[in-house]
Amino acid sequence: MKLHEYQSKRLFAKYGIPIPKGDVASTAAEAVTVAAKIDGNVVVKAQVLVGGRGKAGGVKIAEDKAAAGTCAEKILGMEISGLPVRKVLIDEAVDIDTEIYLGITNDRIAKCPVIMASAAGGIDIEEVAVDAPEKIVKEHIHPFLGLKNYQTRNMAVAIKLPERLWKQFDDICQSLHNVYTTSDATLAEINPLVVTKVGDLLAVDGKMVLDENALDRQGDLEQLRDSDLETVEENEARRHGLSYVALDGDIGCMVNGAGLAMGTMDIIKHFGGEPANFLDIGGGASAEKVAAALRIILKDGRVKVLLINIFGGITRCDEVAKGVVYAIDEVGVDVPMVVRLVGTNEKEGRELLSSAKLSTASSLADAAKKAIALAA
Ligand code: GDP
Ligand code: MN
């Protein structure tokens, strides 16, 4: 789950990272009110969950208070990478001396978090990472020992930070590491962390990505989800505890278990078909959950056929069959369905379905071939 810049920075501030004074606004009038509370000039920034806002014109420095309103109006009418801008952040404008990149993420190969810093921070960091990776310095963080002062000092030296800022830099790195671990984040990034003309460090931009699987224990952070930006189907799938990813094909898939769902997609591809989605109904799915899954798949107008592949273990085949029959009655399924059921209560499941006149398949290969033929 991605957080907006303003949400990330507010969270950073709670952990002691210095951020500019500011607030969000949804209208030009609100932007003027926020700007009036700030001394000096303000910067108006689009709050959308993609990077590169600066380059897209979504970050503007307002010459005076009235200009804050016109800047906000312009930015609120924009779309950045296809996402509409619904909110802007009005921040105290900062006189920037230099821009540093600072970020923490998981290094899956090293099996621990890694902190990265670069003196070439700002809007071109992606190019730096590709063209001059040596300009980004890294320190791996031991999961038990944490981030050590000598490590942040190594980075400070490498990015040629003036010595008087080493202590501040260490404090910010430690805070960033704290917010990263306690929020179950997979990314915590400040780009740019600026050295102001006054000579202090300040987090001008902020980005956080939280681990979806840990949100259950992050109660107050879950509230920050911007469900505007999820598709209706993704939103509904999450409410029912289903894992759903829409794809481009025309064969709707309902499967129990992520591995089996991947296998089902592979076999569809193998026989020349295209799956319309990945959907894992999980273990022990009830009839209602199955019905919800069917509703989500069928909302996608491109779906020409439905392939249901269930391996009955904890999930009982007859429960799934009940859900399918229930959904056919309730939702009115108007595409052909191919069902493959094996395992616990398979016979009962088949009986329920045969009375509902669905085509059942004997093997996964058979099911995939039938579905592809029906979609053609
Ligand atoms: P991003 O393009 O989405 O990463 O948005 P940022 O928040 O990083 O802003 C892009 C760039 O705008 C920064 O790298 C800065 O150069 C500039 N910028 C942002 N805020 C200020 C500010 O308060 N003062 C000045 N002078 N420049 C700013
Ligand atoms: Mn940035």
PDB file of C-alpha atoms and ligand atoms in Angstrom, residues 5 9 20 42-43 45-46 50-56 58-59 61 91-96 99 121-124 189 191-192 194 204-206, ligand 1:
ATOM      1  CA  GLU A   5       3.674  12.355   0.183  1.00  0.00           C
ATOM      2  CA  LYS A   9       5.932  13.131   5.759  1.00  0.00           C
ATOM      3  CA  PRO A  20       8.558  21.779   6.060  1.00  0.00           C
ATOM      4  CA  VAL A  42       4.823  28.260  -0.609  1.00  0.00           C
ATOM      5  CA  VAL A  43       5.238  25.331  -2.941  1.00  0.00           C
ATOM      6  CA  LYS A  45       2.466  19.847  -4.874  1.00  0.00           C
ATOM      7  CA  ALA A  46       0.153  17.294  -6.517  1.00  0.00           C
ATOM      8  CA  VAL A  50       3.216   8.078  -8.705  1.00  0.00           C
ATOM      9  CA  GLY A  51       6.696   9.552  -8.865  1.00  0.00           C
ATOM     10  CA  GLY A  52       7.974  12.155 -11.287  1.00  0.00           C
ATOM     11  CA  ARG A  53       5.467  14.813 -10.325  1.00  0.00           C
ATOM     12  CA  GLY A  54       8.135  17.503 -10.624  1.00  0.00           C
ATOM     13  CA  LYS A  55       8.827  16.630 -14.260  1.00  0.00           C
ATOM     14  CA  ALA A  56       5.102  16.413 -15.036  1.00  0.00           C
ATOM     15  CA  GLY A  58       2.863  18.827 -10.543  1.00  0.00           C
ATOM     16  CA  VAL A  59       5.211  20.831  -8.283  1.00  0.00           C
ATOM     17  CA  ILE A  61       6.525  27.386  -6.415  1.00  0.00           C
ATOM     18  CA  ASP A  91       4.330  23.491   1.932  1.00  0.00           C
ATOM     19  CA  GLU A  92       6.572  26.284   3.074  1.00  0.00           C
ATOM     20  CA  ALA A  93       8.984  26.830   0.144  1.00  0.00           C
ATOM     21  CA  VAL A  94      12.570  26.090   0.992  1.00  0.00           C
ATOM     22  CA  ASP A  95      15.737  27.689  -0.327  1.00  0.00           C
ATOM     23  CA  ILE A  96      17.632  24.635  -1.425  1.00  0.00           C
ATOM     24  CA  GLU A  99      19.535  17.677  -2.840  1.00  0.00           C
ATOM     25  CA  GLY A 121      19.352  13.313  -5.237  1.00  0.00           C
ATOM     26  CA  GLY A 122      16.275  14.991  -6.717  1.00  0.00           C
ATOM     27  CA  ILE A 123      14.236  14.379  -9.800  1.00  0.00           C
ATOM     28  CA  ASP A 124      16.908  12.512 -11.771  1.00  0.00           C
ATOM     29  CA  GLU A 189      12.302   7.245   0.987  1.00  0.00           C
ATOM     30  CA  ASN A 191      14.035  12.407  -2.176  1.00  0.00           C
ATOM     31  CA  PRO A 192      15.194  15.044  -1.881  1.00  0.00           C
ATOM     32  CA  VAL A 194      17.813  18.890   1.212  1.00  0.00           C
ATOM     33  CA  VAL A 204      11.209  17.984   1.230  1.00  0.00           C
ATOM     34  CA  ASP A 205       9.620  14.879  -0.323  1.00  0.00           C
ATOM     35  CA  GLY A 206       8.520  11.590   1.258  1.00  0.00           C
TER      36      GLY A 206
HETATM   37  P1  GDP B   1       8.760  14.353  -7.321  1.00  0.00           P
HETATM   38  O1  GDP B   1       9.186  14.956  -8.638  1.00  0.00           O
HETATM   39  O2  GDP B   1       7.438  13.639  -7.455  1.00  0.00           O
HETATM   40  O3  GDP B   1       9.799  13.489  -6.723  1.00  0.00           O
HETATM   41  O4  GDP B   1       8.483  15.583  -6.316  1.00  0.00           O
HETATM   42  P2  GDP B   1       9.444  16.324  -5.254  1.00  0.00           P
HETATM   43  O5  GDP B   1       8.669  16.635  -4.064  1.00  0.00           O
HETATM   44  O6  GDP B   1      10.698  15.571  -5.035  1.00  0.00           O
HETATM   45  O7  GDP B   1       9.770  17.689  -5.988  1.00  0.00           O
HETATM   46  C1  GDP B   1      10.516  17.742  -7.188  1.00  0.00           C
HETATM   47  C2  GDP B   1      11.564  18.816  -7.121  1.00  0.00           C
HETATM   48  O8  GDP B   1      10.963  20.073  -6.896  1.00  0.00           O
HETATM   49  C3  GDP B   1      12.584  18.648  -6.007  1.00  0.00           C
HETATM   50  O9  GDP B   1      13.614  17.779  -6.353  1.00  0.00           O
HETATM   51  C4  GDP B   1      13.059  20.068  -5.812  1.00  0.00           C
HETATM   52  O10 GDP B   1      14.092  20.351  -6.724  1.00  0.00           O
HETATM   53  C5  GDP B   1      11.850  20.908  -6.179  1.00  0.00           C
HETATM   54  N1  GDP B   1      11.206  21.386  -4.941  1.00  0.00           N
HETATM   55  C6  GDP B   1      10.306  20.762  -4.174  1.00  0.00           C
HETATM   56  N2  GDP B   1       9.981  21.498  -3.091  1.00  0.00           N
HETATM   57  C7  GDP B   1      10.730  22.631  -3.194  1.00  0.00           C
HETATM   58  C8  GDP B   1      10.877  23.801  -2.388  1.00  0.00           C
HETATM   59  O11 GDP B   1      10.265  23.990  -1.349  1.00  0.00           O
HETATM   60  N3  GDP B   1      11.765  24.747  -2.835  1.00  0.00           N
HETATM   61  C9  GDP B   1      12.477  24.613  -3.975  1.00  0.00           C
HETATM   62  N4  GDP B   1      13.319  25.564  -4.340  1.00  0.00           N
HETATM   63  N5  GDP B   1      12.371  23.538  -4.760  1.00  0.00           N
HETATM   64  C10 GDP B   1      11.510  22.567  -4.372  1.00  0.00           C
END
